[in-house]
mmCIF file of C-alpha atoms in Angstrom:
data_model
loop_
_atom_site.group_PDB
_atom_site.id
_atom_site.type_symbol
_atom_site.label_atom_id
_atom_site.label_comp_id
_atom_site.label_asym_id
_atom_site.label_seq_id
_atom_site.Cartn_x
_atom_site.Cartn_y
_atom_site.Cartn_z
ATOM 1 C CA MET A 1 103.748 93.654 65.149
ATOM 2 C CA SER A 2 103.423 96.823 63.178
ATOM 3 C CA GLU A 3 106.621 98.833 63.272
ATOM 4 C CA VAL A 4 104.467 101.952 63.315
ATOM 5 C CA LEU A 5 102.952 100.947 66.670
ATOM 6 C CA THR A 6 106.346 100.192 68.188
ATOM 7 C CA VAL A 7 107.779 103.510 67.011
ATOM 8 C CA LYS A 8 104.745 105.368 68.320
ATOM 9 C CA LEU A 9 104.988 103.639 71.681
ATOM 10 C CA LYS A 10 108.625 104.669 72.057
ATOM 11 C CA GLU A 11 107.777 108.203 70.973
ATOM 12 C CA MET A 12 105.029 108.640 73.558
ATOM 13 C CA LEU A 13 107.145 107.187 76.378
ATOM 14 C CA LYS A 14 110.320 109.145 75.650
ATOM 15 C CA PRO A 15 109.210 112.200 77.694
ATOM 16 C CA VAL A 16 108.551 109.973 80.721
ATOM 17 C CA ASN A 17 111.879 108.107 80.561
ATOM 18 C CA GLY A 18 110.427 104.986 78.952
ATOM 19 C CA PHE A 19 107.817 104.347 81.657
ATOM 20 C CA HIS A 20 107.068 100.585 81.571
ATOM 21 C CA MET A 21 108.363 100.388 77.998
ATOM 22 C CA ASN A 22 109.104 96.660 77.892
ATOM 23 C CA SER A 23 105.955 95.751 79.787
ATOM 24 C CA SER A 24 103.860 97.733 77.317
ATOM 25 C CA LEU A 25 105.741 96.379 74.308
ATOM 26 C CA THR A 26 105.032 92.757 75.206
ATOM 27 C CA CYS A 27 101.371 93.524 75.874
ATOM 28 C CA LEU A 28 100.822 95.306 72.561
ATOM 29 C CA ARG A 29 100.043 92.206 70.507
ATOM 30 C CA ILE A 30 97.728 90.791 73.164
ATOM 31 C CA LEU A 31 95.655 93.950 73.334
ATOM 32 C CA GLN A 32 95.618 94.265 69.547
ATOM 33 C CA ALA A 33 94.242 90.731 69.178
ATOM 34 C CA VAL A 34 91.575 91.305 71.832
ATOM 35 C CA LEU A 35 90.455 94.628 70.379
ATOM 36 C CA GLU A 36 90.246 93.163 66.871
ATOM 37 C CA LEU A 37 87.996 90.331 68.114
ATOM 38 C CA LYS A 38 85.935 92.277 70.641
ATOM 39 C CA LYS A 39 82.178 92.183 70.178
ATOM 40 C CA GLU A 40 79.790 94.755 71.588
ATOM 41 C CA GLU A 41 78.727 92.492 74.450
ATOM 42 C CA ASP A 42 82.313 91.630 75.473
ATOM 43 C CA THR A 43 84.223 93.160 78.389
ATOM 44 C CA ILE A 44 87.944 93.924 78.505
ATOM 45 C CA ILE A 45 89.774 94.132 81.838
ATOM 46 C CA ILE A 46 93.420 95.175 81.719
ATOM 47 C CA SER A 47 94.470 93.869 85.116
ATOM 48 C CA LYS A 48 98.052 94.554 84.099
ATOM 49 C CA GLY A 49 97.220 98.246 84.265
ATOM 50 C CA HIS A 50 100.743 99.542 83.796
ATOM 51 C CA SER A 51 100.580 98.368 80.175
ATOM 52 C CA ALA A 52 98.252 101.320 79.536
ATOM 53 C CA PRO A 53 100.693 102.899 77.017
ATOM 54 C CA ALA A 54 100.184 99.924 74.665
ATOM 55 C CA PHE A 55 96.431 100.344 74.938
ATOM 56 C CA TYR A 56 96.651 104.065 74.181
ATOM 57 C CA VAL A 57 98.769 103.465 71.085
ATOM 58 C CA LEU A 58 96.095 101.078 69.805
ATOM 59 C CA LEU A 59 93.378 103.653 70.489
ATOM 60 C CA TRP A 60 95.483 106.127 68.494
ATOM 61 C CA LYS A 61 95.753 103.627 65.641
ATOM 62 C CA MET A 62 91.958 103.259 65.674
ATOM 63 C CA GLY A 63 91.524 107.031 65.489
ATOM 64 C CA LEU A 64 89.932 107.235 68.942
ATOM 65 C CA ILE A 65 92.562 109.548 70.414
ATOM 66 C CA SER A 66 94.698 112.195 68.742
ATOM 67 C CA ASP A 67 98.458 112.636 68.612
ATOM 68 C CA GLU A 68 98.129 115.448 71.129
ATOM 69 C CA GLU A 69 96.167 113.263 73.533
ATOM 70 C CA LEU A 70 98.654 110.429 73.134
ATOM 71 C CA MET A 71 101.560 112.699 74.030
ATOM 72 C CA SER A 72 99.708 113.877 77.140
ATOM 73 C CA PHE A 73 100.356 110.510 78.782
ATOM 74 C CA ALA A 74 100.915 110.745 82.556
ATOM 75 C CA GLU A 75 100.477 114.524 82.620
ATOM 76 C CA ILE A 76 98.160 115.924 85.303
ATOM 77 C CA ASP A 77 95.280 116.466 82.907
ATOM 78 C CA GLY A 78 96.424 113.903 80.346
ATOM 79 C CA LEU A 79 96.030 110.184 79.792
ATOM 80 C CA PRO A 80 96.363 108.328 83.122
ATOM 81 C CA SER A 81 99.323 106.051 83.789
ATOM 82 C CA HIS A 82 96.889 103.155 84.354
ATOM 83 C CA VAL A 83 93.654 102.607 82.458
ATOM 84 C CA THR A 84 90.549 104.074 84.068
ATOM 85 C CA ARG A 85 86.825 103.617 83.602
ATOM 86 C CA GLY A 86 85.465 105.988 80.977
ATOM 87 C CA LEU A 87 88.187 105.408 78.394
ATOM 88 C CA PRO A 88 87.026 103.655 75.198
ATOM 89 C CA PHE A 89 86.327 99.946 75.868
ATOM 90 C CA ILE A 90 87.252 100.286 79.557
ATOM 91 C CA GLU A 91 84.577 99.536 82.160
ATOM 92 C CA VAL A 92 86.942 98.711 85.043
ATOM 93 C CA SER A 93 89.798 100.877 86.337
ATOM 94 C CA SER A 94 93.097 99.157 87.128
ATOM 95 C CA GLY A 95 96.151 99.897 89.197
ATOM 96 C CA SER A 96 96.324 97.441 92.081
ATOM 97 C CA LEU A 97 97.740 94.216 90.689
ATOM 98 C CA GLY A 98 95.927 90.954 91.339
ATOM 99 C CA GLN A 99 92.346 92.202 91.311
ATOM 100 C CA GLY A 100 91.367 91.963 87.645
ATOM 101 C CA LEU A 101 90.531 88.260 87.545
ATOM 102 C CA SER A 102 88.232 88.561 90.555
ATOM 103 C CA VAL A 103 86.381 91.425 88.877
ATOM 104 C CA ALA A 104 86.154 89.384 85.675
ATOM 105 C CA ASN A 105 84.585 86.529 87.641
ATOM 106 C CA GLY A 106 81.943 88.835 89.069
ATOM 107 C CA ILE A 107 80.989 90.171 85.649
ATOM 108 C CA ALA A 108 81.018 86.678 84.148
ATOM 109 C CA LEU A 109 78.816 85.230 86.873
ATOM 110 C CA ALA A 110 76.365 88.129 86.591
ATOM 111 C CA LYS A 111 76.105 87.605 82.836
ATOM 112 C CA LYS A 112 75.310 83.937 83.360
ATOM 113 C CA MET A 113 72.715 84.696 86.013
ATOM 114 C CA ASP A 114 71.076 87.243 83.716
ATOM 115 C CA LYS A 115 71.398 84.880 80.727
ATOM 116 C CA LYS A 116 73.409 87.479 78.814
ATOM 117 C CA LYS A 117 76.066 86.809 76.185
ATOM 118 C CA GLY A 118 79.558 88.212 76.171
ATOM 119 C CA ARG A 119 83.105 87.152 76.885
ATOM 120 C CA ILE A 120 85.212 88.712 79.610
ATOM 121 C CA PHE A 121 88.814 89.143 78.540
ATOM 122 C CA VAL A 122 91.262 89.775 81.364
ATOM 123 C CA VAL A 123 94.916 90.576 80.631
ATOM 124 C CA LEU A 124 97.322 89.497 83.369
ATOM 125 C CA GLY A 125 101.029 90.066 83.835
ATOM 126 C CA ASP A 126 103.193 87.093 84.777
ATOM 127 C CA GLY A 127 104.647 89.028 87.719
ATOM 128 C CA GLU A 128 101.070 89.710 88.788
ATOM 129 C CA LEU A 129 100.673 85.976 89.391
ATOM 130 C CA ASP A 130 102.622 86.490 92.624
ATOM 131 C CA GLU A 131 99.375 87.811 94.093
ATOM 132 C CA GLY A 132 97.414 85.220 96.047
ATOM 133 C CA GLN A 133 94.119 86.770 94.974
ATOM 134 C CA ILE A 134 94.793 85.564 91.428
ATOM 135 C CA TRP A 135 94.730 81.939 92.568
ATOM 136 C CA GLU A 136 91.641 82.425 94.720
ATOM 137 C CA ALA A 137 89.963 83.854 91.623
ATOM 138 C CA ALA A 138 91.249 80.939 89.530
ATOM 139 C CA MET A 139 89.559 78.486 91.900
ATOM 140 C CA THR A 140 86.365 80.528 91.905
ATOM 141 C CA ALA A 141 86.135 80.674 88.115
ATOM 142 C CA ALA A 142 86.549 76.908 87.814
ATOM 143 C CA HIS A 143 84.072 76.218 90.629
ATOM 144 C CA HIS A 144 81.376 78.247 88.868
ATOM 145 C CA ASN A 145 82.253 76.906 85.383
ATOM 146 C CA LEU A 146 82.813 80.437 84.057
ATOM 147 C CA ASP A 147 83.444 79.517 80.443
ATOM 148 C CA ASN A 148 82.865 83.151 79.447
ATOM 149 C CA VAL A 149 86.152 84.148 81.101
ATOM 150 C CA ILE A 150 89.259 84.228 78.895
ATOM 151 C CA ALA A 151 92.434 85.170 80.747
ATOM 152 C CA ILE A 152 95.548 86.042 78.754
ATOM 153 C CA ILE A 153 98.893 86.034 80.552
ATOM 154 C CA ASP A 154 101.641 88.246 79.164
ATOM 155 C CA ARG A 155 104.435 85.756 79.801
ATOM 156 C CA ASN A 156 107.462 87.983 79.221
ATOM 157 C CA TYR A 157 109.444 86.501 82.147
ATOM 158 C CA TYR A 158 110.172 89.869 83.766
ATOM 159 C CA GLN A 159 108.581 91.897 86.519
ATOM 160 C CA LEU A 160 109.512 95.176 88.167
ATOM 161 C CA THR A 161 112.477 93.899 90.162
ATOM 162 C CA GLY A 162 113.866 91.227 87.868
ATOM 163 C CA HIS A 163 113.338 87.831 86.240
ATOM 164 C CA THR A 164 110.109 86.152 87.321
ATOM 165 C CA GLU A 165 111.743 82.799 87.986
ATOM 166 C CA ASP A 166 114.318 84.376 90.309
ATOM 167 C CA ILE A 167 111.732 86.319 92.301
ATOM 168 C CA LEU A 168 109.001 83.678 92.586
ATOM 169 C CA ALA A 169 109.095 80.757 90.174
ATOM 170 C CA LYS A 170 106.002 80.425 87.978
ATOM 171 C CA GLU A 171 106.816 77.213 86.141
ATOM 172 C CA PRO A 172 105.329 74.776 85.444
ATOM 173 C CA LEU A 173 102.754 77.476 84.740
ATOM 174 C CA ALA A 174 100.453 75.615 82.357
ATOM 175 C CA GLU A 175 100.184 72.633 84.694
ATOM 176 C CA LYS A 176 99.253 74.922 87.589
ATOM 177 C CA TRP A 177 96.319 76.411 85.693
ATOM 178 C CA LYS A 178 95.223 72.964 84.535
ATOM 179 C CA ALA A 179 95.283 71.764 88.136
ATOM 180 C CA PHE A 180 92.996 74.665 89.021
ATOM 181 C CA GLY A 181 90.462 73.429 86.469
ATOM 182 C CA TRP A 182 91.150 75.731 83.526
ATOM 183 C CA GLU A 183 91.395 75.009 79.809
ATOM 184 C CA VAL A 184 94.954 76.039 78.955
ATOM 185 C CA ARG A 185 96.738 77.036 75.753
ATOM 186 C CA GLU A 186 100.416 77.971 75.463
ATOM 187 C CA ILE A 187 101.355 79.939 72.362
ATOM 188 C CA GLU A 188 103.821 82.496 71.079
ATOM 189 C CA ASN A 189 102.850 86.101 71.641
ATOM 190 C CA GLU A 190 101.757 86.908 68.079
ATOM 191 C CA VAL A 191 98.549 88.626 66.977
ATOM 192 C CA GLU A 192 97.263 86.016 64.535
ATOM 193 C CA LYS A 193 98.088 83.103 66.833
ATOM 194 C CA LEU A 194 96.316 84.855 69.677
ATOM 195 C CA LYS A 195 93.231 85.513 67.567
ATOM 196 C CA LYS A 196 93.121 81.931 66.286
ATOM 197 C CA THR A 197 93.438 80.552 69.814
ATOM 198 C CA ILE A 198 90.724 82.816 71.195
ATOM 199 C CA ILE A 199 88.342 81.670 68.449
ATOM 200 C CA GLU A 200 89.184 78.014 69.123
ATOM 201 C CA LEU A 201 88.542 78.426 72.853
ATOM 202 C CA GLU A 202 85.011 79.659 72.180
ATOM 203 C CA LYS A 203 84.133 76.009 71.452
ATOM 204 C CA ILE A 204 85.079 74.952 74.992
ATOM 205 C CA ASN A 205 82.188 74.890 77.462
ATOM 206 C CA ASP A 206 81.933 74.634 81.264
ATOM 207 C CA LYS A 207 85.534 75.711 81.966
ATOM 208 C CA PRO A 208 87.303 79.068 82.192
ATOM 209 C CA LYS A 209 90.116 79.491 79.682
ATOM 210 C CA VAL A 210 93.629 80.854 79.908
ATOM 211 C CA ILE A 211 96.148 81.634 77.201
ATOM 212 C CA ILE A 212 99.805 81.787 78.203
ATOM 213 C CA ALA A 213 101.318 84.102 75.596
ATOM 214 C CA ARG A 214 105.063 83.546 75.690
ATOM 215 C CA TRP A 215 107.318 86.362 74.543
ATOM 216 C CA ASN A 216 110.618 85.631 72.778
ATOM 217 C CA TRP A 217 113.117 88.364 73.567
#
């Protein structure tokens, strides 16, 4: 990960007491990989909406927002604390955890019905997997063979109130997704590994895909 991005993330979050610092830090590589591979017809859904600071830092790196805009984060007229429709690359607002995968399914199914190309990337938090709607959506995606859905789980092992395995155990996480009919990959949370895995998964047909991106603290 670029040290410049990490420094910039800490700089922008200092005025707001490090709002979701760790959550944004672990999502930075995932969002970087997705943005670097995104094609015009692709859709990005950041279901883990509180990782918005990481997304904004990447927009800053791309020259799409200024330093002044970046430092306006969470101000009344500044960048919102969660991503909202109308921002670059964002077609779906986030905030309520657990809904992003369902929205991704709807877009994916519509694309198939209209015979349109395009992948739907949906970024999920591991704490977000506590939501039952995620697993309903997982069943739905497999039932409809939504191979244009690529979910990426930010597996950093922490959620708002503590360690994920103490609050509601997720493991064996890969086996759970496989049982739900998904093509699963477990990798380290690194940009190049993420990009390579995404490209490899494009060869898989008739199944939705999920990448479990494990973070090493």
